[in-house]
Short mmCIF file of C-alpha atoms and ligand atoms in Angstrom, two decimals:
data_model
loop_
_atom_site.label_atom_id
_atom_site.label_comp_id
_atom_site.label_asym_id
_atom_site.label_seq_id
_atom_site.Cartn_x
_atom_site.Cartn_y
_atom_site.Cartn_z
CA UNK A 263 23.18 160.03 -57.39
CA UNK A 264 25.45 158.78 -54.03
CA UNK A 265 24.24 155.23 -54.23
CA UNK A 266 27.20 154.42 -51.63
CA UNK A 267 26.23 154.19 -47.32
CA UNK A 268 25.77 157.25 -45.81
CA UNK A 269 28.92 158.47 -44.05
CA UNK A 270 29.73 157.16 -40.68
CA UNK A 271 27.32 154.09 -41.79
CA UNK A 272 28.68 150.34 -42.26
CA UNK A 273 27.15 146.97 -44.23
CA UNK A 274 27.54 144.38 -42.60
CA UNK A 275 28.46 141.09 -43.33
CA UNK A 276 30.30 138.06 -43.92
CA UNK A 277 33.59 137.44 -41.27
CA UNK A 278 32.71 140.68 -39.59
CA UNK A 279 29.18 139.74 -38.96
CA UNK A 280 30.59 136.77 -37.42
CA UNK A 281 31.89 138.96 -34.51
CA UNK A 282 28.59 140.64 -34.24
CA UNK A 283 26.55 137.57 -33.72
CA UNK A 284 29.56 136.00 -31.20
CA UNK A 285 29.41 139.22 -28.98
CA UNK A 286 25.55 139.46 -29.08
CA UNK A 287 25.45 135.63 -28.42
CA UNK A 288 27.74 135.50 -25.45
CA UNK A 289 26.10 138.91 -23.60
CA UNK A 290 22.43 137.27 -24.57
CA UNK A 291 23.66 134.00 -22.94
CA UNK A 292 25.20 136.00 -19.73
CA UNK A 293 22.40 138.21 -19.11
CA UNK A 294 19.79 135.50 -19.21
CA UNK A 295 22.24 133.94 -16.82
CA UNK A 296 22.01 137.15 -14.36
CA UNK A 297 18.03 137.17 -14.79
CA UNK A 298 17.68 140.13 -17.09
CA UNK A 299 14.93 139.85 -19.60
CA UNK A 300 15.40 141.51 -23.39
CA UNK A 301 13.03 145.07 -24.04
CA UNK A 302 12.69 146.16 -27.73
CA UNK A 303 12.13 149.99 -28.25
CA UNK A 304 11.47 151.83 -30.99
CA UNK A 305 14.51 153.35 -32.98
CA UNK A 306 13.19 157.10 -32.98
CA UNK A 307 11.69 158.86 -29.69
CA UNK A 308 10.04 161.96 -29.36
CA UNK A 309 12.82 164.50 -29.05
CA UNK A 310 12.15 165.49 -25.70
CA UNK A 311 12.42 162.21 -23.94
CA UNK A 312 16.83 162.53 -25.10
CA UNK A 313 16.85 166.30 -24.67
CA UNK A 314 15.06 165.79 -20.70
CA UNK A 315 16.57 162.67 -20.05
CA UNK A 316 20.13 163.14 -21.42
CA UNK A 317 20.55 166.78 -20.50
CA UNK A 318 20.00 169.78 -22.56
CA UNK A 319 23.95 170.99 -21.83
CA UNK A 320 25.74 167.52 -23.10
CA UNK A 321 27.59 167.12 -26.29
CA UNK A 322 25.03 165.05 -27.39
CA UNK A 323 21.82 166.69 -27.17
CA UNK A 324 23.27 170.06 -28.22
CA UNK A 325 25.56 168.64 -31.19
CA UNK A 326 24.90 164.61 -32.30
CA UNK A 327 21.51 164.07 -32.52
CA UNK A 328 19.36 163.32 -35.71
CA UNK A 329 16.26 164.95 -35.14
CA UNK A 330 13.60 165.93 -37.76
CA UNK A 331 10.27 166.78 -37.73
CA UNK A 332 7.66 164.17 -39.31
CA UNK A 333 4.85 164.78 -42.15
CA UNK A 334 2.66 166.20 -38.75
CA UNK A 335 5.04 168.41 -37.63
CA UNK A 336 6.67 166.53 -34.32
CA UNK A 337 9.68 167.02 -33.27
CA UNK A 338 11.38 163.11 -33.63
CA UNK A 339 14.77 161.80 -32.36
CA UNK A 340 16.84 158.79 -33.75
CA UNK A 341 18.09 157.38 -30.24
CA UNK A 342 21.75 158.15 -29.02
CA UNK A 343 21.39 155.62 -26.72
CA UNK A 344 19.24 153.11 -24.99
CA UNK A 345 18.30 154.19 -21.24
CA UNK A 346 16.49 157.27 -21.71
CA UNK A 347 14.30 154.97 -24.14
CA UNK A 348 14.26 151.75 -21.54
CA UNK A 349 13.08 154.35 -18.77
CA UNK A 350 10.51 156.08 -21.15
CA UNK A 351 9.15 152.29 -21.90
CA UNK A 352 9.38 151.19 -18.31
CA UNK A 353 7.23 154.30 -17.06
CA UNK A 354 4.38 153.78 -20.08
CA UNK A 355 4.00 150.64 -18.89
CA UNK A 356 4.21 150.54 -15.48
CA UNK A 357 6.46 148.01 -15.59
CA UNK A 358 7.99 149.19 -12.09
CA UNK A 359 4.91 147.90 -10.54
CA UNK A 360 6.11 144.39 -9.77
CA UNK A 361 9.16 142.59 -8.08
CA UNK A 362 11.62 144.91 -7.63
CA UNK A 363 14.32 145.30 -9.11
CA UNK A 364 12.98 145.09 -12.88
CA UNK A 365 15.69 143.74 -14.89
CA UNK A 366 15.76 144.49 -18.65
CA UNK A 367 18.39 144.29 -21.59
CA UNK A 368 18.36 145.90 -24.68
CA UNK A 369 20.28 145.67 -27.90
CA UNK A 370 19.97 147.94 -30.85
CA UNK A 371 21.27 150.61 -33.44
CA UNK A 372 21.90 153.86 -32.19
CA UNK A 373 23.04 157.35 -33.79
CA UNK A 374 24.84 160.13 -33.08
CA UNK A 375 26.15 162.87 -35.40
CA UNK A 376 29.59 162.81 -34.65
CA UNK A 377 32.48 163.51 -36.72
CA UNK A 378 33.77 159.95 -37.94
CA UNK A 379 36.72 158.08 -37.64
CA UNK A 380 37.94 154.77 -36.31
CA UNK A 381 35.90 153.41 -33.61
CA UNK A 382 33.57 156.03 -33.81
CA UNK A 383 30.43 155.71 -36.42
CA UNK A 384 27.32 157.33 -37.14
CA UNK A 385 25.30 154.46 -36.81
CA UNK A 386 26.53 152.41 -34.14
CA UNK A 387 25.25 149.10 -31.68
CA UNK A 388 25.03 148.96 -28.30
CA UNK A 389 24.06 145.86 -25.63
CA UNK A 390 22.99 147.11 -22.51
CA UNK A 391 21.14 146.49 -19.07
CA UNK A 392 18.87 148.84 -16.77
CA UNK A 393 18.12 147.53 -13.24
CA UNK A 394 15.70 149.63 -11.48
CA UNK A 395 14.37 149.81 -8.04
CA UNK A 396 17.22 149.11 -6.01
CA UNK A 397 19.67 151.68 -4.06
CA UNK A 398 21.68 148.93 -2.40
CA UNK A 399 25.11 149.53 -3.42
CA UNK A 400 25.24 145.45 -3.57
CA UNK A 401 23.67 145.57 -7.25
CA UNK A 402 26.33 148.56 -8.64
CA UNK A 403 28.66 145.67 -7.73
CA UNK A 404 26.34 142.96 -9.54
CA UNK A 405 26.01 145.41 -12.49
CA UNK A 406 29.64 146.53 -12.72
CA UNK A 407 30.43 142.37 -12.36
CA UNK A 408 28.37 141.74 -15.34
CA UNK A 409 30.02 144.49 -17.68
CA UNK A 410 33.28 143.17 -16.04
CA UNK A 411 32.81 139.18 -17.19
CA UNK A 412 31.11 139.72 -20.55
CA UNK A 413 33.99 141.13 -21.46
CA UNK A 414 36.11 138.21 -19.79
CA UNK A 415 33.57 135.57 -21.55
CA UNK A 416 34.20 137.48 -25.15
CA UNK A 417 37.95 136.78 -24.83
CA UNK A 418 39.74 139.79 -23.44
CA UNK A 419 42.30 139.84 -20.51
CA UNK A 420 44.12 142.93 -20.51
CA UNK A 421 41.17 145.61 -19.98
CA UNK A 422 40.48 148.47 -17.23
CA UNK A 423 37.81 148.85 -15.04
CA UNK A 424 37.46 152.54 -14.20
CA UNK A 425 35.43 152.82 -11.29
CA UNK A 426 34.44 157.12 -9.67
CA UNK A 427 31.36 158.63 -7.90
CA UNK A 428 30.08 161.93 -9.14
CA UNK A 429 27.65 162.04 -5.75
CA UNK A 430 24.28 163.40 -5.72
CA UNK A 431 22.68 166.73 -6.51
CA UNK A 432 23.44 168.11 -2.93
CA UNK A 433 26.80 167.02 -2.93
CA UNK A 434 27.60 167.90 -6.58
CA UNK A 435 26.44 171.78 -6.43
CA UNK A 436 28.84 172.00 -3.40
CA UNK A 437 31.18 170.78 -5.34
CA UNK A 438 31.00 172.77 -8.24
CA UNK A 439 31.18 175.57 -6.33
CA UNK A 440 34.83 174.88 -5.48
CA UNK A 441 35.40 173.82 -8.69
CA UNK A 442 34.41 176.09 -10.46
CA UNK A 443 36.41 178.60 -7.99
CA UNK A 444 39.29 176.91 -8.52
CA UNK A 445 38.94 176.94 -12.95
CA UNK A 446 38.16 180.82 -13.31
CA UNK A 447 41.54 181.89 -13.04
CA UNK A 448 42.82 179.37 -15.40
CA UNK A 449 39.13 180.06 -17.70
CA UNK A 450 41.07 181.62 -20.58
CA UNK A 451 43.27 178.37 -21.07
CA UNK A 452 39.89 176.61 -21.71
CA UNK A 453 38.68 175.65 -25.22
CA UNK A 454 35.67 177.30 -26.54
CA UNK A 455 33.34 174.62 -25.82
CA UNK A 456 34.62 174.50 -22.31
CA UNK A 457 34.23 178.21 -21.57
CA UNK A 458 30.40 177.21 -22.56
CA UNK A 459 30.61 174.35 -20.39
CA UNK A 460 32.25 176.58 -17.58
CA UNK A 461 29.04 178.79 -17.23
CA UNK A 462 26.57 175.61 -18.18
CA UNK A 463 27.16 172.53 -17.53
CA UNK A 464 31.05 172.93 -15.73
CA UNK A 465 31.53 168.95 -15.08
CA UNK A 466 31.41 168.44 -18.48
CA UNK A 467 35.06 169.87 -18.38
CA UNK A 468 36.23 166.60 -17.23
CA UNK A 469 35.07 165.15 -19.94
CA UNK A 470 37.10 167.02 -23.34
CA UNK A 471 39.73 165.87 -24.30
CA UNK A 472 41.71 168.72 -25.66
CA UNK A 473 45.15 168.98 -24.47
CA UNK A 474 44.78 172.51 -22.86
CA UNK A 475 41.64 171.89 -20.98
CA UNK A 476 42.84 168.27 -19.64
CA UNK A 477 45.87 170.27 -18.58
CA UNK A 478 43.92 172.34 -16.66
CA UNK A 479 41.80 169.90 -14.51
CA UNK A 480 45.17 167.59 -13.77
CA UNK A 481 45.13 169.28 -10.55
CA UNK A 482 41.90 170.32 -9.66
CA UNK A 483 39.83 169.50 -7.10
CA UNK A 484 37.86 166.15 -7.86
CA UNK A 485 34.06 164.95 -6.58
CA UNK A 486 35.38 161.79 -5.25
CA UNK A 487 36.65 164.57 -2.30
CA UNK A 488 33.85 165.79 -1.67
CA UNK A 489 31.35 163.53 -1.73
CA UNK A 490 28.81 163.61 1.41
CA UNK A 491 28.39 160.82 3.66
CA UNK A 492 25.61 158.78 2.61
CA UNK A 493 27.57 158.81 -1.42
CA UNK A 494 31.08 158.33 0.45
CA UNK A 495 29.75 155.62 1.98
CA UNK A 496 27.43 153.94 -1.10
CA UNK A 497 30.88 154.11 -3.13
CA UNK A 498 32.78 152.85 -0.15
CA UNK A 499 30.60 149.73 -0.16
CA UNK A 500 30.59 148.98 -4.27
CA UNK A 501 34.38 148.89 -3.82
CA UNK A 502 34.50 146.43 -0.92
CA UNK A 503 32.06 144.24 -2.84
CA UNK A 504 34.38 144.30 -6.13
CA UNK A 505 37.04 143.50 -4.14
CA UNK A 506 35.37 140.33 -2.66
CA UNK A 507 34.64 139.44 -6.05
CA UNK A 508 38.12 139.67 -7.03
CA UNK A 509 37.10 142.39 -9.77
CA UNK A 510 40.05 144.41 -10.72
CA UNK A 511 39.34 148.42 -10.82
CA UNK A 512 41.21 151.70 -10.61
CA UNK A 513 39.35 154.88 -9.14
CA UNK A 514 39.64 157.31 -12.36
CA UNK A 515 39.06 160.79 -10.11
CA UNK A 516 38.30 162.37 -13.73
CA UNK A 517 35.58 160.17 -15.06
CA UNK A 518 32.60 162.14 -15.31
CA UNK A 519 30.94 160.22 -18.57
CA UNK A 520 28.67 162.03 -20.93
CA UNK A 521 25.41 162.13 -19.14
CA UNK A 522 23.37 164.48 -17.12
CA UNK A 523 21.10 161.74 -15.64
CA UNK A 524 24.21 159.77 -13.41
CA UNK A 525 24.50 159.59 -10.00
CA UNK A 526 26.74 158.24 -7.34
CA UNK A 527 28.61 155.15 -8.83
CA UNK A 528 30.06 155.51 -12.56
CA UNK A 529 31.98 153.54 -14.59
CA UNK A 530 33.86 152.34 -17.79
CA UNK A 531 35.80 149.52 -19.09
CA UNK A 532 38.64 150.61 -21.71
CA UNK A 533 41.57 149.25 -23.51
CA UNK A 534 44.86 150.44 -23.15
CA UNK A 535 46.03 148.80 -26.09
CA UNK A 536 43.80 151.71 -28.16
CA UNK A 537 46.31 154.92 -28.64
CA UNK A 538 43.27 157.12 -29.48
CA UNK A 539 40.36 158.93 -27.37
CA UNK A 540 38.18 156.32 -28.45
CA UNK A 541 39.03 153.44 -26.54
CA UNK A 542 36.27 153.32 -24.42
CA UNK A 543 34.31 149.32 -25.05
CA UNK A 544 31.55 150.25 -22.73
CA UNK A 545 29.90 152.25 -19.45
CA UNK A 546 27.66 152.72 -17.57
CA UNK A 547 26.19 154.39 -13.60
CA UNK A 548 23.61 155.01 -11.62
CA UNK A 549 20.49 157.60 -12.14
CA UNK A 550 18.69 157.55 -9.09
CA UNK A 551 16.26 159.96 -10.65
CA UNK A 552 15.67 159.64 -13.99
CA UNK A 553 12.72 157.73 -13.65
CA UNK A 554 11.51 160.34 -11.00
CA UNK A 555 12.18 163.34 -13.52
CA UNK A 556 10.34 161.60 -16.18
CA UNK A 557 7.00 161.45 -14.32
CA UNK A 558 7.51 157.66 -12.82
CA UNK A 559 8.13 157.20 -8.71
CA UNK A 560 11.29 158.47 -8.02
CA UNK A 561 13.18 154.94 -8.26
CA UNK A 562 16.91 154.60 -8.11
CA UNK A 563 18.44 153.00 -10.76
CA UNK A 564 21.90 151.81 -12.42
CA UNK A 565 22.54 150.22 -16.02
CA UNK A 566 25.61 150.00 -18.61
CA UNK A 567 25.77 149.72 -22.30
CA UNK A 568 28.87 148.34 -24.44
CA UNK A 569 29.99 149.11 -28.13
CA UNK A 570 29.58 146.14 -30.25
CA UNK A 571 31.33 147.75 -32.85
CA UNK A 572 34.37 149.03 -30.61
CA UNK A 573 34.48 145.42 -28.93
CA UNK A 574 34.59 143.60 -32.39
CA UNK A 575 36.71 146.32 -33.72
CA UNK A 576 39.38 145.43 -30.63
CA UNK A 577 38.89 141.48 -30.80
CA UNK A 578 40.30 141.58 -33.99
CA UNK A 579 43.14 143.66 -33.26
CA UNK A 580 44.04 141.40 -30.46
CA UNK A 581 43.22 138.64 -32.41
CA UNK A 582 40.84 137.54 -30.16
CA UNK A 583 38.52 134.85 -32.55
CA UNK A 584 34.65 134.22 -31.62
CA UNK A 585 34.30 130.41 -30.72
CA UNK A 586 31.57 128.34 -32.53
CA UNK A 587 29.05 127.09 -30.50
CA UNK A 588 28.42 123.55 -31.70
CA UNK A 589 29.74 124.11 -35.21
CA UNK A 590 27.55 122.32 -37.61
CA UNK A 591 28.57 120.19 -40.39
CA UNK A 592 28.14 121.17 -43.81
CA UNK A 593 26.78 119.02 -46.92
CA UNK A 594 27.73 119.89 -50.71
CA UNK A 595 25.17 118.08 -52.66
CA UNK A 596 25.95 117.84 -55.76
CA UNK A 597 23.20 116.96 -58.61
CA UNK A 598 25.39 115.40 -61.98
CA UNK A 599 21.97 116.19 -64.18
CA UNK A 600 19.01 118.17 -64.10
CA UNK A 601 16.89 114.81 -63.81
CA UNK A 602 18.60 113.65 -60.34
CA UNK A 603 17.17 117.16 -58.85
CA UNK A 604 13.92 115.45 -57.15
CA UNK A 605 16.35 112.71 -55.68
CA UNK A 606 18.45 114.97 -54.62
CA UNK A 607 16.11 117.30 -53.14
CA UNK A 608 14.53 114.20 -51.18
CA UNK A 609 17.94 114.17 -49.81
CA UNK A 610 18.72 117.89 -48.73
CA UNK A 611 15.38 117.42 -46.69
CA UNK A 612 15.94 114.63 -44.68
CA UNK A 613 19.60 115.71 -43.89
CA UNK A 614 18.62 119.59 -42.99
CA UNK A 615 17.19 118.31 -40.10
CA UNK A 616 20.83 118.03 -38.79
CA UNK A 617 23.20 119.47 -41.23
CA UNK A 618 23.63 122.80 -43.20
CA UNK A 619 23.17 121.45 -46.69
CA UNK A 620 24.01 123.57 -50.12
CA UNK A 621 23.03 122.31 -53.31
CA UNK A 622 24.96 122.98 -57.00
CA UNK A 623 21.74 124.60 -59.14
CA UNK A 624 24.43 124.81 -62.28
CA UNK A 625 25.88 121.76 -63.59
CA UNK A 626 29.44 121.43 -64.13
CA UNK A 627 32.42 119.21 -63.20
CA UNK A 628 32.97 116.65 -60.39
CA UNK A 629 35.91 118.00 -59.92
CA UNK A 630 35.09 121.74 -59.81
CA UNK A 631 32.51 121.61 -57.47
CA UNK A 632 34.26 119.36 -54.91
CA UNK A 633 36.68 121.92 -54.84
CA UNK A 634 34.48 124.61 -54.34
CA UNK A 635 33.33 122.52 -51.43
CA UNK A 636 36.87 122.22 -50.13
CA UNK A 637 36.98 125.89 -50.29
CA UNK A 638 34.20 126.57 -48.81
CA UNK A 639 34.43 124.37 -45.62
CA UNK A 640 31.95 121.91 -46.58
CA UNK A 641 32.83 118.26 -44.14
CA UNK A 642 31.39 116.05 -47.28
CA UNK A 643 29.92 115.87 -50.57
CA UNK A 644 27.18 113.67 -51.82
CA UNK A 645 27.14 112.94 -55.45
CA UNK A 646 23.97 112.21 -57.44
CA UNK A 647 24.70 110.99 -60.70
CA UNK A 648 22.99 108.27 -62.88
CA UNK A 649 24.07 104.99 -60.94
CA UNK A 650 23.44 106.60 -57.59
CA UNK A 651 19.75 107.04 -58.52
CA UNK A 652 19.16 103.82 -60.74
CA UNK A 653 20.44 102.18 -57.33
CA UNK A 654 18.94 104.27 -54.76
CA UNK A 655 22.42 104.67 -53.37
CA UNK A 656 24.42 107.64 -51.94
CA UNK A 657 27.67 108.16 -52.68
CA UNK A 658 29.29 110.21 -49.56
CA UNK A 659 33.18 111.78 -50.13
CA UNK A 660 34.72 113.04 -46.87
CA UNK A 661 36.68 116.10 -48.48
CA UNK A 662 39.68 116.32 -46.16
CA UNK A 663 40.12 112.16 -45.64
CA UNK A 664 39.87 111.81 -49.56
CA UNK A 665 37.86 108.72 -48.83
CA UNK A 666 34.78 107.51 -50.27
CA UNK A 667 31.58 105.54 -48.99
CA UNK A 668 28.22 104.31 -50.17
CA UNK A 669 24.74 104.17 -48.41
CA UNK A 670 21.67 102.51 -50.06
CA UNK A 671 18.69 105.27 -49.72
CA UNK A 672 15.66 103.02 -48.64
CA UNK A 673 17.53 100.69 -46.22
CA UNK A 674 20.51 102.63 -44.83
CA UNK A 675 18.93 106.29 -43.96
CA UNK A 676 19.74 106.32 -40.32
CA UNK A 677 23.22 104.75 -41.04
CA UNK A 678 24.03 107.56 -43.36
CA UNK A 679 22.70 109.96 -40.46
CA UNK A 680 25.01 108.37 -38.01
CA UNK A 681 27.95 107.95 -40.21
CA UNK A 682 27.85 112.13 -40.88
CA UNK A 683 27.21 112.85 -37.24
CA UNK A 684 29.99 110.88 -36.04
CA UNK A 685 33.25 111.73 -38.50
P1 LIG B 768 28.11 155.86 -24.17
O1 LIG B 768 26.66 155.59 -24.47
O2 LIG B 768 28.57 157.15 -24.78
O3 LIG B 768 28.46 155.71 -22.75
O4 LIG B 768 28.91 154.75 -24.94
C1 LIG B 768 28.96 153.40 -24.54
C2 LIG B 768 29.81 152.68 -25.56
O5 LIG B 768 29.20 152.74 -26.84
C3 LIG B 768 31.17 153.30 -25.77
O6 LIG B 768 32.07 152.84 -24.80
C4 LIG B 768 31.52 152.83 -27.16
O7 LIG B 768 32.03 151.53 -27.14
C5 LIG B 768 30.18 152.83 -27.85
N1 LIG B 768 30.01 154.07 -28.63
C6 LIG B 768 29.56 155.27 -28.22
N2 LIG B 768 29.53 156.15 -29.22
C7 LIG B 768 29.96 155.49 -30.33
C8 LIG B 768 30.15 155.84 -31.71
N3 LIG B 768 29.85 157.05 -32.16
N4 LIG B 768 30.63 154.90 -32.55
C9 LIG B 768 30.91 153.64 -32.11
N5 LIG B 768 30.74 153.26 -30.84
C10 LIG B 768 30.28 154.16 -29.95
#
């Protein structure tokens, strides 16, 4: 029996749970701050709502998704992501009816089947956002912003901001046209996958990463080209308003991302501190009719989603450390016989209203458990023994002064309070 994690899976705990909670803390803190309110889906989807809304050409769809059938026979999906999910949500419930735009956030596990290595898991986390109902190019700029400083509020200074269009349908299909007029002499240089892509799905092309095939886009034509005027323009204006906002970018003419639902704007924030074709932290665009295809109004729409994993998995090898918010003290209590207990536990009550407070259920040495406390980052121990109780007293140590004081129990509580509050 393989009692071990399933590959491409992770536990996770202790110091690297601490980055978790930091990174889902600070984007929790800066989307309330934007107005974005959090939406919980369900893990698993019917299998058409990623196969319609994702596109049935992608990499994903065709090769990473877990889907299995259920005890009645349906067809179920383990998300790959969160906005086909946030869309299917936001038509169900109407939620498109009020103020526009609807602002939501989500945060979750997501899987993909992909072939595992660093950076890249099975079972991965994403945070994103989904604002719908608004084509004004002013909110890409408010959307790209927020991707742009969560990162900045995490720690990180040396990331890129790659910024393209990929247009809309009209001005795509002309597009691919040429494009695809300028690859079929050059086809047989392709990898298999992009031969596929060639006939199916040809923008995809952009996106592998195989030597050959990036080889042979280096000089092809790009969308950004041939965008028509209203998506020249919409880009046009997101730029002007990231440069207001003193947002650094760089146009990447080859950034595609692996969607079929984007339109116009598109971007990605990545590290070039990663040497590997995973050092993409997080992305996102517009689909200005997702929510359309789906069976909603056609509403435009733009979100992102980051990598928790990927972002953790960087802040540590920049050694970028997540801040405390408020650290709280900590309280060894330590009972010197199994008769103080009810004294004790008297104490651990009244002080847990400020103070995280662990108490020693086996009994050994002084000495051994205050340094276990020492260890362990505990600020004080209190020490229970026979005169403490016959007195009503509490002995406090302050483990890194070495100094001891004493507070009596029934006339000193809110001294003792103030004394740990303040050290
Ligand atoms: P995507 O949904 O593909 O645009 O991905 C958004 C972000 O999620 C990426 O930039 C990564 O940080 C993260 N991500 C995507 N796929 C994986 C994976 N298989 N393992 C870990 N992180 C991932």
């Amino acid at each position: 029996m393989d009692l071990n994690s399933p590959r491409g899976t992770a536990d996770i705990f202790g110091e690297e749970l601490g980055y978790r909670n930091f990174i889902e803390g600070t984007a929790k803190k800066l989307f309330s701050l934007f107005n974005y309110q959090e939406i919980k889906t369900p893990a698993f989807e019917h299998t058409e709502v990623f196969s319609r809304g994702i596109g049935e050409n992608t990499d994903i769809v065709q090769k990473e998704m877990y889907t299995f059938e259920d005890k009645k026979g349906r067809s179920l999906t383990l998300r790959p992501e969160g906005t086909a999910s946030v869309v299917r949500a936001i038509i169900e419930h109407k939620l498109y009816s009020g103020r526009l735009p609807l602002k939501v956030y989500y945060n979750g596990n997501m899987f993909r089947y992909e072939r595992p290595q660093k950076g890249r898991m099975r079972e991965f986390h994403q945070l994103g956002v989904e604002a719908v109902g608004v084509s004004n190019p002013a909110i890409d700029a408010e959307v790209i912003w927020l991707a742009n400083q969560l990162f900045g509020e995490i720690g990180f200074k040396d990331l890129t901001l790659l910024v393209n269009s990929i247009g809309c349908h009209k001005c795509r299909k002309d597009f691919i046209k040429k494009f695809k007029a300028y690859i079929e002499p050059k086809k047989d240089k392709l990898c298999r996958d992009c031969k596929n892509r060639f006939s199916n799905n040809p923008l995809r092309i952009f996106d592998c990463k195989k030597k050959s095939c990036v080889n042979v886009i280096s000089n092809s034509p790009k969308i950004y080209n041939y965008l028509c005027k209203d998506c020249r323009e919409h880009i046009e204006k997101v730029i002007a308003y990231l440069k207001n906002l003193n947002i650094n970018y760089e146009i990447d003419y080859n950034l595609v991302r692996g969607f079929d639902y984007y339109t116009k704007t598109i971007f990605e924030v990545i590290s070039r501190q990663i040497k590997s074709a995973q050092n993409a932290l997080g992305g996102g665009g517009r689909y200005d009719h997702l929510i359309g295809q789906f069976g909603g109004p056609d509403m435009p729409a733009i979100g992102f989603a980051i990598g928790v994993d990927r972002t953790a998995m960087l802040m540590k090898q920049l050694g970028i450390k997540p801040r405390g918010r408020g650290k709280k003290k900590k309280v060894y209590l330590i009972a010197m016989d199994e008769s103080y207990y009810s004294f004790l536990l008297e104490v651990a009550k009244f002080l847990r209203n400020i103070f995280i407070c662990e108490i020693n259920f086996s009994i050994k040495s002084v000495g051994s458990e205050l340094k276990w406390a020492e260890k362990n980052n505990f600020d004080f121990a209190i020490i229970i023994g026979e005169q403490e109780v016959k007195d009503s007293k509490i002995t406090v140590k302050d483990i890194r002064a070495f100094k001891q004081y004493e507070f009596n129990w029934l006339t000193e509580k809110d001294n003792l309070m103030e004394f740990l509050k303040g050290k």
